[in-house]
mmCIF file of C-alpha atoms in Angstrom:
data_model
loop_
_atom_site.group_PDB
_atom_site.id
_atom_site.type_symbol
_atom_site.label_atom_id
_atom_site.label_comp_id
_atom_site.label_asym_id
_atom_site.label_seq_id
_atom_site.Cartn_x
_atom_site.Cartn_y
_atom_site.Cartn_z
ATOM 1 C CA UNK A 1019 222.890 -48.801 -270.286
ATOM 2 C CA UNK A 1020 223.136 -52.046 -268.744
ATOM 3 C CA UNK A 1021 223.710 -54.160 -271.845
ATOM 4 C CA UNK A 1022 226.220 -51.411 -273.227
ATOM 5 C CA UNK A 1023 228.172 -52.073 -269.966
ATOM 6 C CA UNK A 1024 228.243 -55.556 -269.998
ATOM 7 C CA UNK A 1025 229.116 -55.541 -273.692
ATOM 8 C CA UNK A 1026 232.391 -53.196 -273.046
ATOM 9 C CA UNK A 1027 233.120 -54.962 -269.975
ATOM 10 C CA UNK A 1028 233.371 -58.304 -271.730
ATOM 11 C CA UNK A 1029 234.986 -56.933 -274.894
ATOM 12 C CA UNK A 1030 237.754 -55.379 -272.625
ATOM 13 C CA UNK A 1031 238.428 -58.350 -270.817
ATOM 14 C CA UNK A 1032 238.972 -60.425 -274.044
ATOM 15 C CA UNK A 1033 241.373 -57.900 -275.906
ATOM 16 C CA UNK A 1034 243.230 -57.937 -272.507
ATOM 17 C CA UNK A 1035 243.504 -61.853 -272.249
ATOM 18 C CA UNK A 1036 244.171 -61.798 -276.419
ATOM 19 C CA UNK A 1037 247.113 -59.217 -275.855
ATOM 20 C CA UNK A 1038 248.664 -61.237 -272.830
ATOM 21 C CA UNK A 1039 248.518 -64.416 -274.983
ATOM 22 C CA UNK A 1040 250.151 -62.758 -277.965
ATOM 23 C CA UNK A 1041 253.030 -61.618 -275.539
ATOM 24 C CA UNK A 1042 253.331 -65.041 -274.267
ATOM 25 C CA UNK A 1043 253.583 -66.517 -277.692
ATOM 26 C CA UNK A 1044 256.008 -63.684 -279.016
ATOM 27 C CA UNK A 1045 258.272 -64.030 -275.687
ATOM 28 C CA UNK A 1046 258.433 -67.908 -275.951
ATOM 29 C CA UNK A 1047 259.530 -67.721 -279.311
ATOM 30 C CA UNK A 1048 262.892 -65.943 -278.475
ATOM 31 C CA UNK A 1049 266.027 -67.963 -278.742
ATOM 32 C CA UNK A 1050 267.020 -69.963 -276.171
ATOM 33 C CA UNK A 1051 263.938 -69.801 -273.987
ATOM 34 C CA UNK A 1052 262.178 -72.854 -272.675
ATOM 35 C CA UNK A 1053 259.074 -72.873 -270.542
ATOM 36 C CA UNK A 1054 259.901 -74.600 -266.522
ATOM 37 C CA UNK A 1055 257.462 -74.584 -263.835
ATOM 38 C CA UNK A 1056 258.338 -72.594 -260.768
ATOM 39 C CA UNK A 1057 258.387 -73.190 -257.306
ATOM 40 C CA UNK A 1058 255.098 -71.896 -255.516
ATOM 41 C CA UNK A 1059 255.631 -68.143 -254.173
ATOM 42 C CA UNK A 1060 256.245 -67.465 -250.556
ATOM 43 C CA UNK A 1061 253.383 -67.052 -247.986
ATOM 44 C CA UNK A 1062 253.536 -63.360 -248.306
ATOM 45 C CA UNK A 1063 252.295 -63.458 -251.826
ATOM 46 C CA UNK A 1064 249.834 -66.410 -250.904
ATOM 47 C CA UNK A 1065 248.472 -64.148 -248.388
ATOM 48 C CA UNK A 1066 248.191 -60.912 -250.786
ATOM 49 C CA UNK A 1067 246.379 -62.743 -253.233
ATOM 50 C CA UNK A 1068 244.039 -64.410 -250.620
ATOM 51 C CA UNK A 1069 243.306 -61.033 -249.635
ATOM 52 C CA UNK A 1070 242.722 -59.647 -253.203
ATOM 53 C CA UNK A 1071 240.260 -62.328 -254.052
ATOM 54 C CA UNK A 1072 238.606 -61.831 -250.408
ATOM 55 C CA UNK A 1073 238.028 -58.171 -251.510
ATOM 56 C CA UNK A 1074 235.393 -59.490 -254.094
ATOM 57 C CA UNK A 1075 233.389 -61.702 -251.699
ATOM 58 C CA UNK A 1076 232.496 -58.814 -249.081
ATOM 59 C CA UNK A 1077 230.126 -56.079 -250.033
ATOM 60 C CA UNK A 1078 230.835 -53.631 -247.341
ATOM 61 C CA UNK A 1079 233.216 -50.811 -248.562
ATOM 62 C CA UNK A 1080 235.030 -50.707 -245.379
ATOM 63 C CA UNK A 1081 235.859 -54.512 -245.503
ATOM 64 C CA UNK A 1082 236.720 -54.195 -249.218
ATOM 65 C CA UNK A 1083 239.127 -51.356 -248.591
ATOM 66 C CA UNK A 1084 240.528 -53.243 -245.375
ATOM 67 C CA UNK A 1085 241.346 -56.688 -247.573
ATOM 68 C CA UNK A 1086 243.065 -54.054 -250.402
ATOM 69 C CA UNK A 1087 244.999 -52.500 -247.971
ATOM 70 C CA UNK A 1088 246.417 -55.723 -246.194
ATOM 71 C CA UNK A 1089 246.937 -57.368 -249.656
ATOM 72 C CA UNK A 1090 249.150 -54.287 -250.814
ATOM 73 C CA UNK A 1091 251.285 -54.454 -247.824
ATOM 74 C CA UNK A 1092 251.720 -58.209 -248.180
ATOM 75 C CA UNK A 1093 252.609 -58.192 -251.862
ATOM 76 C CA UNK A 1094 255.175 -55.289 -251.207
ATOM 77 C CA UNK A 1095 257.049 -57.429 -248.343
ATOM 78 C CA UNK A 1096 257.214 -60.018 -250.923
ATOM 79 C CA UNK A 1097 258.767 -57.824 -253.469
ATOM 80 C CA UNK A 1098 260.957 -55.852 -251.080
ATOM 81 C CA UNK A 1099 262.410 -59.197 -249.192
ATOM 82 C CA UNK A 1100 263.410 -60.866 -252.383
ATOM 83 C CA UNK A 1101 260.277 -62.400 -254.252
ATOM 84 C CA UNK A 1102 260.820 -65.636 -252.051
ATOM 85 C CA UNK A 1103 259.525 -69.200 -252.910
ATOM 86 C CA UNK A 1104 257.443 -71.334 -250.725
ATOM 87 C CA UNK A 1105 257.802 -71.864 -247.546
ATOM 88 C CA UNK A 1106 260.471 -68.964 -247.261
ATOM 89 C CA UNK A 1107 259.892 -65.201 -246.545
ATOM 90 C CA UNK A 1108 263.051 -64.112 -247.340
ATOM 91 C CA UNK A 1109 265.311 -64.411 -250.207
ATOM 92 C CA UNK A 1110 268.761 -62.683 -249.911
ATOM 93 C CA UNK A 1111 269.858 -62.782 -253.453
ATOM 94 C CA UNK A 1112 266.984 -60.723 -254.838
ATOM 95 C CA UNK A 1113 266.013 -58.557 -251.328
ATOM 96 C CA UNK A 1114 266.545 -55.160 -252.349
ATOM 97 C CA UNK A 1115 264.522 -51.485 -252.287
ATOM 98 C CA UNK A 1116 262.044 -50.817 -255.049
ATOM 99 C CA UNK A 1117 261.329 -47.407 -254.663
ATOM 100 C CA UNK A 1118 258.286 -47.724 -257.498
ATOM 101 C CA UNK A 1119 256.838 -50.698 -255.299
ATOM 102 C CA UNK A 1120 257.056 -48.523 -251.998
ATOM 103 C CA UNK A 1121 255.453 -45.563 -253.967
ATOM 104 C CA UNK A 1122 252.428 -47.369 -255.441
ATOM 105 C CA UNK A 1123 252.086 -49.340 -252.183
ATOM 106 C CA UNK A 1124 251.776 -46.075 -250.150
ATOM 107 C CA UNK A 1125 249.455 -44.517 -252.879
ATOM 108 C CA UNK A 1126 247.270 -47.590 -252.875
ATOM 109 C CA UNK A 1127 247.238 -47.665 -248.697
ATOM 110 C CA UNK A 1128 246.364 -44.013 -248.795
ATOM 111 C CA UNK A 1129 243.498 -44.034 -251.124
ATOM 112 C CA UNK A 1130 241.990 -47.070 -249.407
ATOM 113 C CA UNK A 1131 242.842 -46.541 -245.609
ATOM 114 C CA UNK A 1132 242.204 -43.071 -245.341
ATOM 115 C CA UNK A 1133 238.636 -43.353 -245.992
ATOM 116 C CA UNK A 1134 238.705 -46.687 -244.271
ATOM 117 C CA UNK A 1135 239.266 -45.138 -241.009
ATOM 118 C CA UNK A 1136 237.413 -42.089 -241.590
ATOM 119 C CA UNK A 1137 234.253 -44.330 -242.380
ATOM 120 C CA UNK A 1138 235.168 -46.228 -239.215
ATOM 121 C CA UNK A 1139 235.184 -43.288 -237.146
ATOM 122 C CA UNK A 1140 232.415 -41.706 -238.594
ATOM 123 C CA UNK A 1141 229.954 -41.055 -235.486
ATOM 124 C CA UNK A 1142 226.321 -39.650 -236.890
ATOM 125 C CA UNK A 1143 225.283 -38.978 -233.469
ATOM 126 C CA UNK A 1144 227.987 -36.161 -232.829
ATOM 127 C CA UNK A 1145 226.639 -34.122 -236.033
ATOM 128 C CA UNK A 1146 225.119 -30.747 -234.626
ATOM 129 C CA UNK A 1147 222.416 -28.380 -235.899
ATOM 130 C CA UNK A 1148 223.695 -25.185 -237.060
ATOM 131 C CA UNK A 1149 220.284 -23.181 -237.049
ATOM 132 C CA UNK A 1150 221.092 -20.348 -234.367
ATOM 133 C CA UNK A 1151 221.198 -21.429 -230.554
ATOM 134 C CA UNK A 1152 217.764 -20.285 -230.490
ATOM 135 C CA UNK A 1153 216.143 -23.017 -232.680
ATOM 136 C CA UNK A 1154 218.674 -26.000 -231.426
ATOM 137 C CA UNK A 1155 216.243 -27.624 -229.095
ATOM 138 C CA UNK A 1156 213.364 -27.341 -231.673
ATOM 139 C CA UNK A 1157 215.896 -28.747 -234.436
ATOM 140 C CA UNK A 1158 216.604 -31.497 -232.168
ATOM 141 C CA UNK A 1159 212.962 -32.074 -231.624
ATOM 142 C CA UNK A 1160 211.856 -31.984 -235.450
ATOM 143 C CA UNK A 1161 214.894 -34.594 -236.204
ATOM 144 C CA UNK A 1162 213.549 -37.203 -233.056
ATOM 145 C CA UNK A 1163 209.915 -36.872 -234.979
ATOM 146 C CA UNK A 1164 211.115 -37.312 -238.390
ATOM 147 C CA UNK A 1165 213.465 -40.076 -237.291
ATOM 148 C CA UNK A 1166 210.523 -41.666 -236.110
ATOM 149 C CA UNK A 1167 208.622 -41.385 -239.493
ATOM 150 C CA UNK A 1168 211.367 -42.235 -241.705
ATOM 151 C CA UNK A 1169 214.639 -43.173 -239.986
ATOM 152 C CA UNK A 1170 216.423 -40.028 -241.207
ATOM 153 C CA UNK A 1171 220.230 -39.693 -240.089
ATOM 154 C CA UNK A 1172 221.387 -36.550 -238.450
ATOM 155 C CA UNK A 1173 223.772 -36.213 -241.184
ATOM 156 C CA UNK A 1174 220.963 -36.056 -243.731
ATOM 157 C CA UNK A 1175 218.432 -34.268 -241.304
ATOM 158 C CA UNK A 1176 221.317 -31.472 -240.880
ATOM 159 C CA UNK A 1177 221.326 -30.748 -244.912
ATOM 160 C CA UNK A 1178 217.800 -30.203 -244.691
ATOM 161 C CA UNK A 1179 217.115 -28.546 -241.663
ATOM 162 C CA UNK A 1180 220.389 -25.907 -242.562
ATOM 163 C CA UNK A 1181 219.079 -25.495 -246.190
ATOM 164 C CA UNK A 1182 215.870 -23.752 -244.605
ATOM 165 C CA UNK A 1183 215.336 -20.623 -243.085
ATOM 166 C CA UNK A 1184 213.835 -20.418 -239.716
ATOM 167 C CA UNK A 1185 211.250 -17.824 -239.071
ATOM 168 C CA UNK A 1186 209.177 -16.554 -236.127
ATOM 169 C CA UNK A 1187 205.982 -15.378 -237.130
ATOM 170 C CA UNK A 1188 203.168 -13.275 -235.208
ATOM 171 C CA UNK A 1189 199.490 -13.511 -235.524
ATOM 172 C CA UNK A 1190 198.251 -12.204 -238.749
ATOM 173 C CA UNK A 1191 201.385 -12.644 -240.652
ATOM 174 C CA UNK A 1192 200.492 -13.845 -244.290
ATOM 175 C CA UNK A 1193 203.255 -16.621 -245.446
ATOM 176 C CA UNK A 1194 204.966 -15.706 -249.041
ATOM 177 C CA UNK A 1195 203.934 -18.703 -251.137
ATOM 178 C CA UNK A 1196 205.368 -17.714 -254.399
ATOM 179 C CA UNK A 1197 208.862 -15.825 -255.368
ATOM 180 C CA UNK A 1198 210.607 -14.778 -258.554
ATOM 181 C CA UNK A 1199 212.205 -17.815 -260.340
ATOM 182 C CA UNK A 1200 216.205 -17.408 -260.268
ATOM 183 C CA UNK A 1201 217.473 -16.808 -263.593
ATOM 184 C CA UNK A 1202 220.993 -18.402 -262.870
ATOM 185 C CA UNK A 1203 219.678 -22.080 -262.704
ATOM 186 C CA UNK A 1204 221.263 -24.456 -264.568
ATOM 187 C CA UNK A 1205 219.421 -26.705 -267.139
ATOM 188 C CA UNK A 1206 219.458 -29.942 -264.578
ATOM 189 C CA UNK A 1207 217.524 -27.884 -261.937
ATOM 190 C CA UNK A 1208 215.178 -26.313 -264.231
ATOM 191 C CA UNK A 1209 214.409 -30.132 -265.517
ATOM 192 C CA UNK A 1210 213.652 -30.848 -261.770
ATOM 193 C CA UNK A 1211 211.586 -27.889 -261.263
ATOM 194 C CA UNK A 1212 207.864 -27.440 -262.062
ATOM 195 C CA UNK A 1213 207.630 -25.045 -264.982
ATOM 196 C CA UNK A 1214 203.825 -24.648 -265.000
ATOM 197 C CA UNK A 1215 204.104 -21.234 -262.767
ATOM 198 C CA UNK A 1216 205.561 -19.265 -265.497
ATOM 199 C CA UNK A 1217 208.344 -17.210 -263.812
ATOM 200 C CA UNK A 1218 207.407 -18.199 -260.330
ATOM 201 C CA UNK A 1219 208.866 -20.664 -257.600
ATOM 202 C CA UNK A 1220 207.154 -22.239 -254.695
ATOM 203 C CA UNK A 1221 207.994 -21.742 -251.576
ATOM 204 C CA UNK A 1222 207.747 -24.715 -248.829
ATOM 205 C CA UNK A 1223 207.510 -24.300 -245.137
ATOM 206 C CA UNK A 1224 207.021 -26.455 -242.252
ATOM 207 C CA UNK A 1225 205.479 -25.786 -239.003
ATOM 208 C CA UNK A 1226 207.547 -26.430 -235.963
ATOM 209 C CA UNK A 1227 205.200 -24.526 -233.676
ATOM 210 C CA UNK A 1228 201.955 -22.656 -234.055
ATOM 211 C CA UNK A 1229 198.906 -22.774 -236.220
ATOM 212 C CA UNK A 1230 198.756 -21.704 -239.844
ATOM 213 C CA UNK A 1231 195.140 -21.267 -241.279
ATOM 214 C CA UNK A 1232 195.266 -22.184 -245.057
ATOM 215 C CA UNK A 1233 192.760 -20.925 -247.991
ATOM 216 C CA UNK A 1234 193.073 -22.642 -251.122
ATOM 217 C CA UNK A 1235 192.922 -20.526 -254.429
ATOM 218 C CA UNK A 1236 189.467 -20.056 -255.798
ATOM 219 C CA UNK A 1237 188.500 -22.846 -258.095
ATOM 220 C CA UNK A 1238 190.251 -25.692 -256.574
ATOM 221 C CA UNK A 1239 187.574 -27.350 -255.069
ATOM 222 C CA UNK A 1240 188.911 -27.460 -251.624
ATOM 223 C CA UNK A 1241 187.833 -26.150 -248.289
ATOM 224 C CA UNK A 1242 189.861 -24.036 -245.978
ATOM 225 C CA UNK A 1243 192.453 -25.884 -243.456
ATOM 226 C CA UNK A 1244 194.391 -25.575 -240.665
ATOM 227 C CA UNK A 1245 197.834 -26.763 -239.811
ATOM 228 C CA UNK A 1246 199.661 -27.234 -236.388
ATOM 229 C CA UNK A 1247 203.258 -28.433 -235.795
ATOM 230 C CA UNK A 1248 204.367 -31.159 -237.750
ATOM 231 C CA UNK A 1249 202.994 -30.459 -241.065
ATOM 232 C CA UNK A 1250 204.033 -28.877 -244.377
ATOM 233 C CA UNK A 1251 202.550 -25.956 -246.296
ATOM 234 C CA UNK A 1252 202.484 -26.264 -249.274
ATOM 235 C CA UNK A 1253 202.479 -30.243 -248.985
ATOM 236 C CA UNK A 1254 201.191 -31.095 -252.342
ATOM 237 C CA UNK A 1255 203.492 -29.053 -254.274
ATOM 238 C CA UNK A 1256 206.563 -30.303 -252.216
ATOM 239 C CA UNK A 1257 205.224 -33.960 -252.881
ATOM 240 C CA UNK A 1258 205.283 -32.909 -256.515
ATOM 241 C CA UNK A 1259 208.624 -31.524 -256.357
ATOM 242 C CA UNK A 1260 209.843 -34.744 -254.895
ATOM 243 C CA UNK A 1261 208.308 -37.003 -257.431
ATOM 244 C CA UNK A 1262 204.994 -37.761 -255.970
ATOM 245 C CA UNK A 1263 201.738 -36.580 -258.454
ATOM 246 C CA UNK A 1264 198.668 -35.819 -256.668
ATOM 247 C CA UNK A 1265 195.026 -35.158 -258.104
ATOM 248 C CA UNK A 1266 194.909 -32.135 -255.528
ATOM 249 C CA UNK A 1267 198.152 -30.489 -257.093
ATOM 250 C CA UNK A 1268 196.404 -31.049 -260.382
ATOM 251 C CA UNK A 1269 193.351 -29.446 -259.425
ATOM 252 C CA UNK A 1270 194.939 -26.664 -257.530
ATOM 253 C CA UNK A 1271 194.340 -23.389 -259.463
ATOM 254 C CA UNK A 1272 197.248 -21.289 -257.670
ATOM 255 C CA UNK A 1273 198.763 -20.635 -254.309
ATOM 256 C CA UNK A 1274 197.447 -21.190 -250.863
ATOM 257 C CA UNK A 1275 197.057 -17.974 -248.951
ATOM 258 C CA UNK A 1276 198.883 -18.918 -245.336
ATOM 259 C CA UNK A 1277 197.922 -16.908 -242.417
ATOM 260 C CA UNK A 1278 199.344 -17.339 -239.158
ATOM 261 C CA UNK A 1279 196.979 -17.932 -236.252
ATOM 262 C CA UNK A 1280 197.115 -16.696 -232.689
ATOM 263 C CA UNK A 1281 198.981 -19.284 -230.655
ATOM 264 C CA UNK A 1282 197.437 -21.016 -227.411
ATOM 265 C CA UNK A 1283 199.269 -20.729 -223.956
ATOM 266 C CA UNK A 1284 202.413 -18.569 -223.444
ATOM 267 C CA UNK A 1285 203.581 -18.562 -227.170
ATOM 268 C CA UNK A 1286 201.756 -16.435 -229.135
ATOM 269 C CA UNK A 1287 203.938 -16.754 -232.290
ATOM 270 C CA UNK A 1288 204.563 -19.698 -235.109
ATOM 271 C CA UNK A 1289 208.039 -20.861 -236.157
ATOM 272 C CA UNK A 1290 208.407 -22.374 -239.345
ATOM 273 C CA UNK A 1291 211.148 -23.412 -241.726
ATOM 274 C CA UNK A 1292 211.326 -21.848 -245.124
ATOM 275 C CA UNK A 1293 212.598 -23.485 -248.342
ATOM 276 C CA UNK A 1294 212.350 -21.975 -251.700
ATOM 277 C CA UNK A 1295 212.016 -24.318 -254.417
ATOM 278 C CA UNK A 1296 215.729 -23.496 -255.871
ATOM 279 C CA UNK A 1297 217.129 -24.357 -252.376
ATOM 280 C CA UNK A 1298 215.044 -27.447 -252.297
ATOM 281 C CA UNK A 1299 216.520 -28.617 -255.568
ATOM 282 C CA UNK A 1300 219.970 -27.303 -255.392
ATOM 283 C CA UNK A 1301 220.750 -28.126 -251.663
ATOM 284 C CA UNK A 1302 218.225 -31.403 -250.960
ATOM 285 C CA UNK A 1303 217.372 -33.109 -254.082
ATOM 286 C CA UNK A 1304 220.501 -32.878 -255.897
ATOM 287 C CA UNK A 1305 222.713 -34.542 -252.808
ATOM 288 C CA UNK A 1306 223.870 -38.144 -252.778
ATOM 289 C CA UNK A 1307 222.623 -39.172 -249.273
ATOM 290 C CA UNK A 1308 219.086 -40.151 -248.137
ATOM 291 C CA UNK A 1309 217.903 -36.605 -247.313
ATOM 292 C CA UNK A 1310 215.524 -36.508 -250.421
ATOM 293 C CA UNK A 1311 214.007 -39.896 -249.970
ATOM 294 C CA UNK A 1312 213.644 -39.422 -246.342
ATOM 295 C CA UNK A 1313 212.133 -35.929 -246.887
ATOM 296 C CA UNK A 1314 209.690 -37.594 -249.213
ATOM 297 C CA UNK A 1315 208.694 -40.141 -246.925
ATOM 298 C CA UNK A 1316 208.168 -37.439 -244.033
ATOM 299 C CA UNK A 1317 206.255 -35.241 -245.957
ATOM 300 C CA UNK A 1318 203.886 -37.960 -247.252
ATOM 301 C CA UNK A 1319 203.212 -39.470 -244.041
ATOM 302 C CA UNK A 1320 202.678 -36.043 -242.360
ATOM 303 C CA UNK A 1321 200.212 -35.218 -245.265
ATOM 304 C CA UNK A 1322 198.274 -38.525 -244.698
ATOM 305 C CA UNK A 1323 197.469 -37.956 -241.060
ATOM 306 C CA UNK A 1324 196.379 -34.247 -242.042
ATOM 307 C CA UNK A 1325 194.201 -35.527 -244.862
ATOM 308 C CA UNK A 1326 192.878 -38.156 -242.236
ATOM 309 C CA UNK A 1327 191.658 -35.153 -239.890
ATOM 310 C CA UNK A 1328 189.824 -33.678 -242.694
ATOM 311 C CA UNK A 1329 187.967 -37.104 -243.119
ATOM 312 C CA UNK A 1330 186.992 -37.104 -239.345
ATOM 313 C CA UNK A 1331 183.222 -36.567 -238.446
ATOM 314 C CA UNK A 1332 183.122 -33.055 -236.254
ATOM 315 C CA UNK A 1333 181.743 -35.097 -233.252
ATOM 316 C CA UNK A 1334 185.129 -37.257 -233.342
ATOM 317 C CA UNK A 1335 187.617 -34.519 -234.069
ATOM 318 C CA UNK A 1336 188.046 -34.083 -230.275
ATOM 319 C CA UNK A 1337 189.184 -37.886 -229.822
ATOM 320 C CA UNK A 1338 191.357 -37.267 -233.029
ATOM 321 C CA UNK A 1339 192.964 -34.232 -231.217
ATOM 322 C CA UNK A 1340 193.615 -36.020 -228.457
ATOM 323 C CA UNK A 1341 195.380 -39.104 -230.176
ATOM 324 C CA UNK A 1342 197.197 -36.646 -232.255
ATOM 325 C CA UNK A 1343 198.386 -34.641 -229.361
ATOM 326 C CA UNK A 1344 199.690 -38.168 -227.780
ATOM 327 C CA UNK A 1345 201.333 -38.910 -231.167
ATOM 328 C CA UNK A 1346 203.620 -35.764 -231.067
ATOM 329 C CA UNK A 1347 204.501 -36.648 -227.746
ATOM 330 C CA UNK A 1348 205.776 -40.066 -228.481
ATOM 331 C CA UNK A 1349 207.368 -38.596 -231.401
ATOM 332 C CA UNK A 1350 209.277 -35.999 -230.086
ATOM 333 C CA UNK A 1351 210.114 -37.843 -226.795
ATOM 334 C CA UNK A 1352 213.809 -38.290 -225.544
ATOM 335 C CA UNK A 1353 215.676 -40.145 -228.358
ATOM 336 C CA UNK A 1354 219.615 -41.703 -228.587
ATOM 337 C CA UNK A 1355 221.418 -39.291 -231.004
ATOM 338 C CA UNK A 1356 222.946 -42.828 -232.166
ATOM 339 C CA UNK A 1357 219.401 -44.010 -233.093
ATOM 340 C CA UNK A 1358 220.635 -44.019 -237.014
ATOM 341 C CA UNK A 1359 224.015 -45.646 -236.154
ATOM 342 C CA UNK A 1360 224.528 -49.364 -236.869
ATOM 343 C CA UNK A 1361 223.345 -51.404 -233.644
ATOM 344 C CA UNK A 1362 225.049 -54.605 -234.705
ATOM 345 C CA UNK A 1363 228.752 -55.514 -233.392
ATOM 346 C CA UNK A 1364 231.816 -55.026 -235.899
ATOM 347 C CA UNK A 1365 231.728 -58.900 -236.159
ATOM 348 C CA UNK A 1366 228.287 -59.176 -236.984
ATOM 349 C CA UNK A 1367 228.219 -56.412 -239.645
ATOM 350 C CA UNK A 1368 231.331 -58.161 -240.727
ATOM 351 C CA UNK A 1369 229.821 -61.524 -241.161
ATOM 352 C CA UNK A 1370 226.966 -60.132 -242.675
ATOM 353 C CA UNK A 1371 228.987 -58.178 -245.443
ATOM 354 C CA UNK A 1372 229.743 -61.702 -247.068
ATOM 355 C CA UNK A 1373 227.899 -62.570 -250.123
ATOM 356 C CA UNK A 1374 226.934 -65.858 -251.162
ATOM 357 C CA UNK A 1375 227.912 -67.998 -253.740
ATOM 358 C CA UNK A 1376 224.654 -67.439 -255.721
ATOM 359 C CA UNK A 1377 225.426 -63.809 -255.654
ATOM 360 C CA UNK A 1378 228.620 -64.766 -257.934
ATOM 361 C CA UNK A 1379 226.020 -65.307 -260.533
ATOM 362 C CA UNK A 1380 222.855 -63.668 -259.961
ATOM 363 C CA UNK A 1381 223.559 -60.269 -258.082
ATOM 364 C CA UNK A 1382 221.493 -60.061 -254.800
ATOM 365 C CA UNK A 1383 219.100 -56.770 -254.522
ATOM 366 C CA UNK A 1384 221.732 -55.596 -251.808
ATOM 367 C CA UNK A 1385 224.543 -55.828 -254.231
ATOM 368 C CA UNK A 1386 222.503 -53.838 -256.731
ATOM 369 C CA UNK A 1387 221.441 -51.235 -254.084
ATOM 370 C CA UNK A 1388 225.435 -50.846 -253.396
ATOM 371 C CA UNK A 1389 226.301 -50.700 -256.992
ATOM 372 C CA UNK A 1390 223.726 -48.234 -257.711
ATOM 373 C CA UNK A 1391 224.759 -45.755 -254.757
ATOM 374 C CA UNK A 1392 228.311 -45.932 -255.858
ATOM 375 C CA UNK A 1393 227.807 -45.277 -259.692
ATOM 376 C CA UNK A 1394 225.055 -42.582 -258.766
ATOM 377 C CA UNK A 1395 222.696 -44.260 -260.856
ATOM 378 C CA UNK A 1396 220.051 -44.514 -257.931
ATOM 379 C CA UNK A 1397 220.182 -40.282 -257.874
ATOM 380 C CA UNK A 1398 219.580 -40.388 -261.586
ATOM 381 C CA UNK A 1399 216.595 -42.644 -260.923
ATOM 382 C CA UNK A 1400 215.363 -40.499 -258.470
ATOM 383 C CA UNK A 1401 215.557 -37.565 -260.964
ATOM 384 C CA UNK A 1402 213.940 -39.108 -263.288
ATOM 385 C CA UNK A 1403 211.108 -40.126 -261.291
ATOM 386 C CA UNK A 1404 210.546 -36.580 -260.628
ATOM 387 C CA UNK A 1405 210.461 -35.487 -264.115
ATOM 388 C CA UNK A 1406 207.845 -38.211 -264.902
ATOM 389 C CA UNK A 1407 205.865 -36.932 -262.197
ATOM 390 C CA UNK A 1408 206.027 -33.276 -263.909
ATOM 391 C CA UNK A 1409 205.005 -34.882 -267.195
ATOM 392 C CA UNK A 1410 202.019 -36.525 -265.330
ATOM 393 C CA UNK A 1411 200.968 -33.686 -263.548
ATOM 394 C CA UNK A 1412 200.466 -31.483 -266.720
ATOM 395 C CA UNK A 1413 198.452 -34.359 -268.160
ATOM 396 C CA UNK A 1414 196.268 -33.970 -265.121
ATOM 397 C CA UNK A 1415 195.994 -30.620 -265.095
ATOM 398 C CA UNK A 1416 195.126 -30.962 -268.733
ATOM 399 C CA UNK A 1417 192.262 -33.204 -268.078
ATOM 400 C CA UNK A 1418 191.176 -30.710 -265.362
ATOM 401 C CA UNK A 1419 191.168 -27.909 -267.627
ATOM 402 C CA UNK A 1420 188.965 -29.762 -270.388
ATOM 403 C CA UNK A 1421 186.377 -30.787 -267.634
ATOM 404 C CA UNK A 1422 185.905 -27.212 -266.527
ATOM 405 C CA UNK A 1423 184.920 -26.498 -270.062
ATOM 406 C CA UNK A 1424 182.456 -28.808 -270.399
#
């Protein structure tokens, strides 16, 4: 793909150059024509060309748009004011209104200045979570914990948390872990979903409050476990959906049976966030922000803590529970809503946006990331990663099946 793009780009530039040379040869062959050297263009033209050049040595889109807007304004002023030569900014003989120049300047400024001002004005801290008045404070607490696990911005957390269904459950309630697959999913969604369960899709939960007791399916080789607030059910299936294959998922013979346990203290109920597999794919994985990558980090780190608990010897569980309680207190502690906003000054961001001379020949990792995000390549790569994980999971399950017959 990269090689083909390079070839097309090079051929297009060469063809355009040949076209201009052909026009120059044709024009210079006209009767009575003779080339002559003109005076340098005026200051407005020089400034415009400098700004067009400058837009190529900064990597921040906001500063690129700023340079393009200013360059268009200066080049328009130069044309309207009579295409003056150096050092003049006005030439009365040719000064006139060019409607086409004004129209193109207006269009160029609008498509660059409007998103530029929106980008400068954007404030992640003002994002509010529309999850119902009853659960807003819980959502804020969950964001604080997730931010400390993955650095997720409020904008991307809003995408995840609002895609889920908030549920309050009583002791003894059994969580539904599978549902009938939707028949209206498009081909791309189907490619991202795990098709090993026939017509059933997974359902995922995040425990906000309370405890959930899980019983793995018979033959999975796993023992029962209990999830408290801050953990996912079924985490291994969710990790697989996010492109991270696990041995546990390969050995899992069926869905877990998840039951709500009686709560401690005054809160006898449990609160969970529920996502269907289709919702997870359509509203989270297929978005173009940081939501799927941050969610993957959150699920992985939370699962690591959960697995470590199962590895701790019984006489050390009390110590683990004390440390885990302290971790949750620190993770859910008050946090500035601007935590995910740039902390550097505008001037520092401007200086850091400049590329080096070496970048003109060998693009830096930062430039490659910017290009990948702008073209959607990163999202395509992530989806490819998920598909590869599906294939790996199928191979691992085949190995489990073979070993069970030995």
